[in-house]
XYZ file of C-alpha atoms in Angstrom:
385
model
C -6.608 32.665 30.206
C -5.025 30.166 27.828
C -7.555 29.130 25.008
C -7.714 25.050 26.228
C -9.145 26.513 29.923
C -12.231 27.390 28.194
C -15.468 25.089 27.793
C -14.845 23.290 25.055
C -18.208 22.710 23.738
C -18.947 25.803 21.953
C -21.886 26.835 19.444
C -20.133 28.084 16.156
C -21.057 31.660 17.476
C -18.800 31.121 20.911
C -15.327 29.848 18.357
C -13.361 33.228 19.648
C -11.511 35.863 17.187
C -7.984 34.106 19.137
C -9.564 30.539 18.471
C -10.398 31.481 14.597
C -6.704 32.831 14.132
C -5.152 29.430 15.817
C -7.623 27.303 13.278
C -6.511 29.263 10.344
C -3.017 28.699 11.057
C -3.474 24.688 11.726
C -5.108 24.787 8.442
C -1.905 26.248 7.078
C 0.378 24.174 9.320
C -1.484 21.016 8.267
C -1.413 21.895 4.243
C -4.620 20.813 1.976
C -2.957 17.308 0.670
C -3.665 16.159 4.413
C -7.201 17.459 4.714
C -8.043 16.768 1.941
C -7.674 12.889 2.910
C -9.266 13.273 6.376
C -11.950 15.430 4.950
C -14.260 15.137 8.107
C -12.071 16.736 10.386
C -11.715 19.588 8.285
C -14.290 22.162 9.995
C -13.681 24.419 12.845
C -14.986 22.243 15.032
C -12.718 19.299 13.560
C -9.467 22.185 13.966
C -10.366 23.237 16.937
C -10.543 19.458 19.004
C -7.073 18.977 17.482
C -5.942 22.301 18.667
C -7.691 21.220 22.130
C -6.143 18.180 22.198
C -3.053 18.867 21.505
C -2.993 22.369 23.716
C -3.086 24.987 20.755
C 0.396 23.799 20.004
C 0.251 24.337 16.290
C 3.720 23.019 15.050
C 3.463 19.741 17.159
C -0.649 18.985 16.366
C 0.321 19.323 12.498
C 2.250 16.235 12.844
C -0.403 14.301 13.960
C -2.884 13.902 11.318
C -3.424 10.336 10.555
C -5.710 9.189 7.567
C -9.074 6.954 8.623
C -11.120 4.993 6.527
C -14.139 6.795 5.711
C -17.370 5.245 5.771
C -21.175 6.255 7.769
C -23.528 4.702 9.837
C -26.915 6.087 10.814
C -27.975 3.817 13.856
C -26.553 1.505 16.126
C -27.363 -1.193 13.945
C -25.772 -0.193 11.116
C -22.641 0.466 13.343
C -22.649 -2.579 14.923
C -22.840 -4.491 11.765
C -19.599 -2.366 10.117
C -17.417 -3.463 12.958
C -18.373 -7.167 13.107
C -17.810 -7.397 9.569
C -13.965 -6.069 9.887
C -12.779 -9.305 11.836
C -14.373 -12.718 13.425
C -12.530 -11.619 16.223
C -14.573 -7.793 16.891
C -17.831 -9.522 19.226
C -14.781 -10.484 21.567
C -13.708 -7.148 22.511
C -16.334 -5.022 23.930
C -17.965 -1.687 22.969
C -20.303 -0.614 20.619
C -22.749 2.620 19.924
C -25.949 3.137 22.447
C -27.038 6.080 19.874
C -27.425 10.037 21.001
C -27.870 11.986 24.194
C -30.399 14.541 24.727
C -27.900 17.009 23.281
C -26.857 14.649 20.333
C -23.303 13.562 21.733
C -23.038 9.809 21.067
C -23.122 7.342 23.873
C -20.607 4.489 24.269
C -20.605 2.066 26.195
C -17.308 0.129 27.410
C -18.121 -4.210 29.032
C -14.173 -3.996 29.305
C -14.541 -7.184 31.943
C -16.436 -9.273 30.133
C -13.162 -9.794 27.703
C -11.019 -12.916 27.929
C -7.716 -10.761 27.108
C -5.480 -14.135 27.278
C -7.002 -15.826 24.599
C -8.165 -13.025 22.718
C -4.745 -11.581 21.997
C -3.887 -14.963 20.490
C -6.447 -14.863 17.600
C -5.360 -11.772 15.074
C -2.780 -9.009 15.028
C -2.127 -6.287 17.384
C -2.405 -4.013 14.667
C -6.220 -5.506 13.389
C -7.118 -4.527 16.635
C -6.095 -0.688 16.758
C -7.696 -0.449 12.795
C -10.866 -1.662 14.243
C -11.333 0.426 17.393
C -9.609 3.866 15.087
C -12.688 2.438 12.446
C -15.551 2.448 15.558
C -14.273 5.887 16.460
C -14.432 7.564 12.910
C -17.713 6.084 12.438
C -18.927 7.658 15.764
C -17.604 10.970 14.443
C -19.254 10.824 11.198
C -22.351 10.683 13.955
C -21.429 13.977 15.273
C -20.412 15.662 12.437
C -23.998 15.342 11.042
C -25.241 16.809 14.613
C -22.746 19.370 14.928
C -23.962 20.690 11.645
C -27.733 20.898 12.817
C -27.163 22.195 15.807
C -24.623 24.522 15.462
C -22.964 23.042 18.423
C -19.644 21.593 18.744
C -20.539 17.781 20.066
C -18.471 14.913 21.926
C -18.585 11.322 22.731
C -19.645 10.222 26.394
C -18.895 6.674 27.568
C -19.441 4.175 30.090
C -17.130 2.286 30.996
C -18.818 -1.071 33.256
C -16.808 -3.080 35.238
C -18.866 -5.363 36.665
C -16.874 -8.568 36.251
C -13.776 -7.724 37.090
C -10.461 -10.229 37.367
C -7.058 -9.939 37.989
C -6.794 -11.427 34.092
C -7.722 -7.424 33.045
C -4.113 -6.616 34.523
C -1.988 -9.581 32.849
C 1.386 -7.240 31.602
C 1.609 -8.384 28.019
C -2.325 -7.356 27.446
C -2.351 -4.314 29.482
C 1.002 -2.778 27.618
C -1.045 -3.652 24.171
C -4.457 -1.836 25.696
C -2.029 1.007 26.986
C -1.045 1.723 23.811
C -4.311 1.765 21.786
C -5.409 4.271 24.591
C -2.901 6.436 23.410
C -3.064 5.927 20.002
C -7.095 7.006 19.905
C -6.751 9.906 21.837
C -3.574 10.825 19.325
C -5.583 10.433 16.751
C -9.302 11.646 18.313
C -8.106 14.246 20.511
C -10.996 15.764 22.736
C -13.178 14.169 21.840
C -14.498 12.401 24.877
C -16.542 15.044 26.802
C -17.553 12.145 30.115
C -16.521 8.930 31.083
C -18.586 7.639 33.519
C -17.227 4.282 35.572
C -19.184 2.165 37.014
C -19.724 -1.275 39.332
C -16.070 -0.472 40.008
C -14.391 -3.300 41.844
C -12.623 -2.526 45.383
C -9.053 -2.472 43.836
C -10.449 0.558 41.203
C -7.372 2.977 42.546
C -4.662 0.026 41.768
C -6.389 -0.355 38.230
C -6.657 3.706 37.458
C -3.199 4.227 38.149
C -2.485 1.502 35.855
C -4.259 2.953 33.415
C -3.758 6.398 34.509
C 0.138 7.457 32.586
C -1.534 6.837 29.181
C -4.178 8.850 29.325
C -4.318 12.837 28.457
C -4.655 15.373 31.036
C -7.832 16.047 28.905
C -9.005 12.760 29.271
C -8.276 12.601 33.384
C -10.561 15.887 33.613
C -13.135 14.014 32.590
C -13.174 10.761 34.372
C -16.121 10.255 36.941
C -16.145 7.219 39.091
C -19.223 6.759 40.866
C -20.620 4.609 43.059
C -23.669 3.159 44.487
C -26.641 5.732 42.975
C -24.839 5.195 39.240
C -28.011 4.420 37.496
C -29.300 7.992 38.600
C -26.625 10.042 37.681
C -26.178 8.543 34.033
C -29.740 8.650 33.272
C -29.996 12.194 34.673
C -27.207 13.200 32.415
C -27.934 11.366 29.403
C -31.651 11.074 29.698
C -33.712 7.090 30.770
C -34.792 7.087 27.099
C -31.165 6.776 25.344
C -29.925 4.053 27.836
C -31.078 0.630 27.539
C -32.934 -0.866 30.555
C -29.417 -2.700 32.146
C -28.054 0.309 32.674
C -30.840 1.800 34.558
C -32.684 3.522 31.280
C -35.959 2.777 29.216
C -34.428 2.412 25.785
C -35.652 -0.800 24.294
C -33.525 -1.866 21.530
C -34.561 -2.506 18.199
C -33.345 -6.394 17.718
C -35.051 -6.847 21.097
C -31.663 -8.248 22.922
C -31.051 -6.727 26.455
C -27.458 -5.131 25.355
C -28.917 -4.054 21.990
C -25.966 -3.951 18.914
C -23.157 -3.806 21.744
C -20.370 -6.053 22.165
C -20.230 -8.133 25.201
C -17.099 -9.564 25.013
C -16.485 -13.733 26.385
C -13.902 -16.201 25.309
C -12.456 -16.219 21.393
C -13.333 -19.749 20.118
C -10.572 -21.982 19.600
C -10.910 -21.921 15.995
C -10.367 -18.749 16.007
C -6.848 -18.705 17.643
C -3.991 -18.167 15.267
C -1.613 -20.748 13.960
C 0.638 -20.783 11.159
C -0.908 -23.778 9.184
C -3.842 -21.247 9.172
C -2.016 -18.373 7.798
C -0.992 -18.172 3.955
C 0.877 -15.152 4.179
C 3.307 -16.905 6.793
C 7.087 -16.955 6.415
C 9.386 -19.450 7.977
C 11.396 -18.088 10.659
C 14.407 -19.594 8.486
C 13.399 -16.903 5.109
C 13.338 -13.939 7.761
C 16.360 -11.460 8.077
C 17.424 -9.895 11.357
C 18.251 -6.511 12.410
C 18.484 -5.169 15.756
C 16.901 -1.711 16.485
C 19.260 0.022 19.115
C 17.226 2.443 21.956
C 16.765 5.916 20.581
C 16.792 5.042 16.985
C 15.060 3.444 14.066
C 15.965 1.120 10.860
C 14.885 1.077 7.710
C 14.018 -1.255 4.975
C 14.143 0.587 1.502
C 11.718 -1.514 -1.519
C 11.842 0.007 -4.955
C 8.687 -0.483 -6.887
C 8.682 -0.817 -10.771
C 4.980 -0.037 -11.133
C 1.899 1.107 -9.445
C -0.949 -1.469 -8.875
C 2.686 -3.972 -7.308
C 1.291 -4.773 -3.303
C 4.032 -4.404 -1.096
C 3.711 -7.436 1.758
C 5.513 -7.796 5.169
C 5.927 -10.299 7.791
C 7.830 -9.678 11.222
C 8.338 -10.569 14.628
C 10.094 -8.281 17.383
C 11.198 -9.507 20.929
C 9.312 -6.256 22.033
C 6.802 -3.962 21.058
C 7.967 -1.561 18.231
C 6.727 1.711 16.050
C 6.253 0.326 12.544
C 4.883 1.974 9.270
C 5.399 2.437 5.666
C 6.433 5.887 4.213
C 6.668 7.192 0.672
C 8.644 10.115 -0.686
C 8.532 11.114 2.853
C 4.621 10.299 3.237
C 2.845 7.768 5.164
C 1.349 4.618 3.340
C 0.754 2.988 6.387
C -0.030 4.789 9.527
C 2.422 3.915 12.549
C 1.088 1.862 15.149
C 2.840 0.474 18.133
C 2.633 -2.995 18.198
C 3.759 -6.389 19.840
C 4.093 -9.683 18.166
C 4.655 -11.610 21.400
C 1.357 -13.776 20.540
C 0.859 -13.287 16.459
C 2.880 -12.044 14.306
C 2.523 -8.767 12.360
C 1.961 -9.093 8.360
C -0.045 -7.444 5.877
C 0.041 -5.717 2.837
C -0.335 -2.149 0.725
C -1.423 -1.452 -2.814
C 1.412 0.723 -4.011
C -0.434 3.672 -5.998
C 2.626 4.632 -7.861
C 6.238 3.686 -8.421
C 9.233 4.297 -6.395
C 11.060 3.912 -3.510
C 8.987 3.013 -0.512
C 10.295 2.546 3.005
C 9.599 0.295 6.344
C 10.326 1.741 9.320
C 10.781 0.334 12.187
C 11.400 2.990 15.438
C 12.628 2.296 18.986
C 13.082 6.050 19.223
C 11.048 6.075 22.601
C 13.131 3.282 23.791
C 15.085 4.208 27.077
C 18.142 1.698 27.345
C 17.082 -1.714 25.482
C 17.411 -2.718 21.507
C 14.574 -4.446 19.862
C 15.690 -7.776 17.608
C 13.483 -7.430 14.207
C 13.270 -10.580 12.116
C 11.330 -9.965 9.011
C 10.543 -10.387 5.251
C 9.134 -8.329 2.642
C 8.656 -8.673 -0.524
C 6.904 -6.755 -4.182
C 4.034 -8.743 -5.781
C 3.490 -7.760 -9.102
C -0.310 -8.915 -10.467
C-alpha cells in the first residue's frame, strides 16, 4: 500500500520504519541551510506532512520549501491581534482562529461571503494578501506544534467554511483567479495540513461554485471536503465538541471579548479611504520612468541588480497585463518567495534589505503560460542608507 493511503494522523509511535527512511532522506534532499530557516517544520511530523502532501515524492517536495515569518500566539486573541496589525485591510477578508478541538487540532473558521471582493481587491497588493493569510497559517502551526509535542500525536487544522450570504459577486473572474491562486499557494506551502473542511449554509448553486473552486485544490484537500446540510450544527459540534464552537455556530463557547464571532474576521465593505490611489502611495513610479519587457509563454525574464554593499534595500514597482510568477533570487537563492500575482487593480511594489553584496536577480516567469506573453512594465532601483 503506498505510504500517503495510510491515516495520516499518527502518534510518533505509528511513523513506520518506510516512513522514517523517506523523512531521513527529505532531510537530506532539503539540506540544513533550508531548515534551518523554517525551523518549525523541521520534526517528523513537519517531514512527514510535506512528504504527504506532496505524495512521498522526495526530489519534487525538496523544491518546495518556502521561508515564513516566525512568530507565536497562544489564544485567539493574541492571533487575532497579529493579523490585524499586518494591514488596515486584514478585518475585510474573513477568517480567524476559534482555538482547539477536543483532540487539540485548531479550528478555523472561513465567513468567505461576508467579503466585498470588488472593492477589497482595490485597497493593497495581491501579494499583501497571500503574506497575510501564509502569516495566519504559520501562526496556527506554531499552535500545533506545541500540541503535537504534548501529545505525541501528529495534529491538523479543521475549518469551516460558512456561506451563508452568498452572491454572484464571490464568482467575479478577476477575484476568483486571485483567490484560486492563494488556494494553491497555501496548500504548496502547508501541505496536509487540513485534516476537515466542513461547508456549511451552502447556497443552491454550491456544485457550480465547487467546481470553480475545485481544479486548485489537492487531491488531499478534495478527500476531505464535507458539505452538509440541514443538521450542520450537530455534526460540527459532535466532531469538534459544543464547548470549542461559539454559540452561532451551534456551540457553547462564549468568547472572551464577549462579541458573538469572538476574535474572527467578518469580512464587509473596505472603506473608501482605504482604496488605493497613487497620490497615496510614495513608493509610486510614473508609468513614463517604467521599462517594458514582454514575457513570452513558457519562459521567464530577468532583471539582474548588482549591489555594492549589504544593509542597500533593493525596491520594485511593476504592472503586468496578466497575472505573473515574480520573486527575487540570490546566488541562486530566494530573497523573496514567488508568488503569483495580478496587478489588474494595484500595482505590485515593495522592497528587500539586501544582507550582503552582489548580484541579485528579479524574475519574472510565464513558464506555466500556455500560448499568451505577459507585457511587464517596471522599475527598480538600489537605495543605499
Amino acid at each position: 500500500m503506498p505510504p500517503h493511503e495510510n491515516s495520516h494522523y499518527v502518534g510518533q509511535e505509528d511513523i513506520t520504519q518506510e516512513e522514517h527512511a523517506k523523512i531521513a532522506e527529505l532531510r537530506k534532499a532539503i539540506g540544513p541551510e533550508i531548515l534551518k530557516m523554517v525551523p518549525f517544520f523541521d520534526n517528523d511530523f513537519g517531514l512527514l506532512r510535506w512528504l504527504y502532501g506532496w505524495d512521498f515524492k522526495i526530489p519534487a517536495t525538496a523544491l518546495h520549501a518556502l521561508k515564513v515569518a516566525e512568530r507565536e500566539v497562544d489564544n485567539e486573541e493574541d492571533f487575532g491581534k497579529a493579523i490585524l496589525g499586518m494591514t488596515p485591510c486584514a478585518e475585510y477578508f474573513p477568517g480567524g482562529f476559534m482555538g482547539l478541538d477536543r483532540e487539540g487540532n485548531a479550528i478555523g473558521l472561513q465567513m468567505i461571503c461576508k467579503t466585498n471582493p470588488k472593492t477589497l481587491v482595490r485597497c493593497d497588493r495581491v501579494s499583501e494578501l497571500f503574506k497575510m493569510i501564509l502569516v495566519e497559517c504559520s501562526l496556527i502551526y506554531f499552535i500545533i506544534r506545541k500540541k503535537e509535542e504534548e501529545t505525541g500525536k501528529k495534529l491538523g487544522s479543521k475549518i469551516i467554511i460558512d456561506m451563508e450570504g452568498f452572491n454572484m459577486d464571490l464568482l467575479y473572474p478577476a477575484t476568483l483567479k486571485i483567490y484560486l491562486n492563494l488556494i494553491k499557494l497555501m496548500q504548496d506551502c502547508f501541505p496536509d495540513f487540513v485534516k476537515a473542511i466542513y461547508v456549511v449554509n451552502s447556497p443552491m448553486m454550491m456544485s457550480t461554485v465547487y467546481n470553480l473552486v475545485k481544479p486548485a485544490l489537492a487531491k488531499q484537500t478534495q478527500e476531505k471536503i464535507r458539505i452538509l446540510g440541514k443538521e450542520w450544527k450537530k455534526i460540527v459540534c459532535d466532531d469538534l465538541g459544543p464547548e470549542n464552537i461559539y454559540e452561532r455556530w451551534g456551540g457553547t463557547k462564549v468568547p472572551s471579548n464577549g462579541k458573538e464571532t469572538g476574535f474572527l474576521r467578518m469580512g464587509g465593505t473596505a472603506p473608501e479611504e482605504l482604496r488605493y490611489s497613487t497620490e497615496k502611495n510614495p513608493h509610486h513610479i510614473d508609468e513614463k520612468n517604467l521599462t517594458k519587457i514582454s514575457v513570452s509563454a513558457k519562459n521567464k525574464k530577468e532583471v539582474k541588480l548588482n549591489v555594492e554593499k549589504s544593509g542597500a534595500k533593493l525596491h520594485w514597482f511593476f504592472v503586468a497585463s496578466n497575472d505573473i510568477d515574480f520573486s527575487i533570487q540570490k546566488d541562486g537563492t530566494e530573497v523573496w518567495p514567488k508568488f503569483r500575482l495580478s496587478t489588474e487593480f494595484v500595482p505590485e511594489f515593495g522592497h528587500v534589505e539586501c544582507e550582503t553584496p552582489g548580484e541579485y536577480v528579479l524574475i519574472f516567469d510565464n513558464s506555466y503560460g500556455t500560448f499568451f506573453s505577459k507585457d511587464v512594465k517596471f522599475h527598480a532601483h538600489i537605495k543605499y542608507e
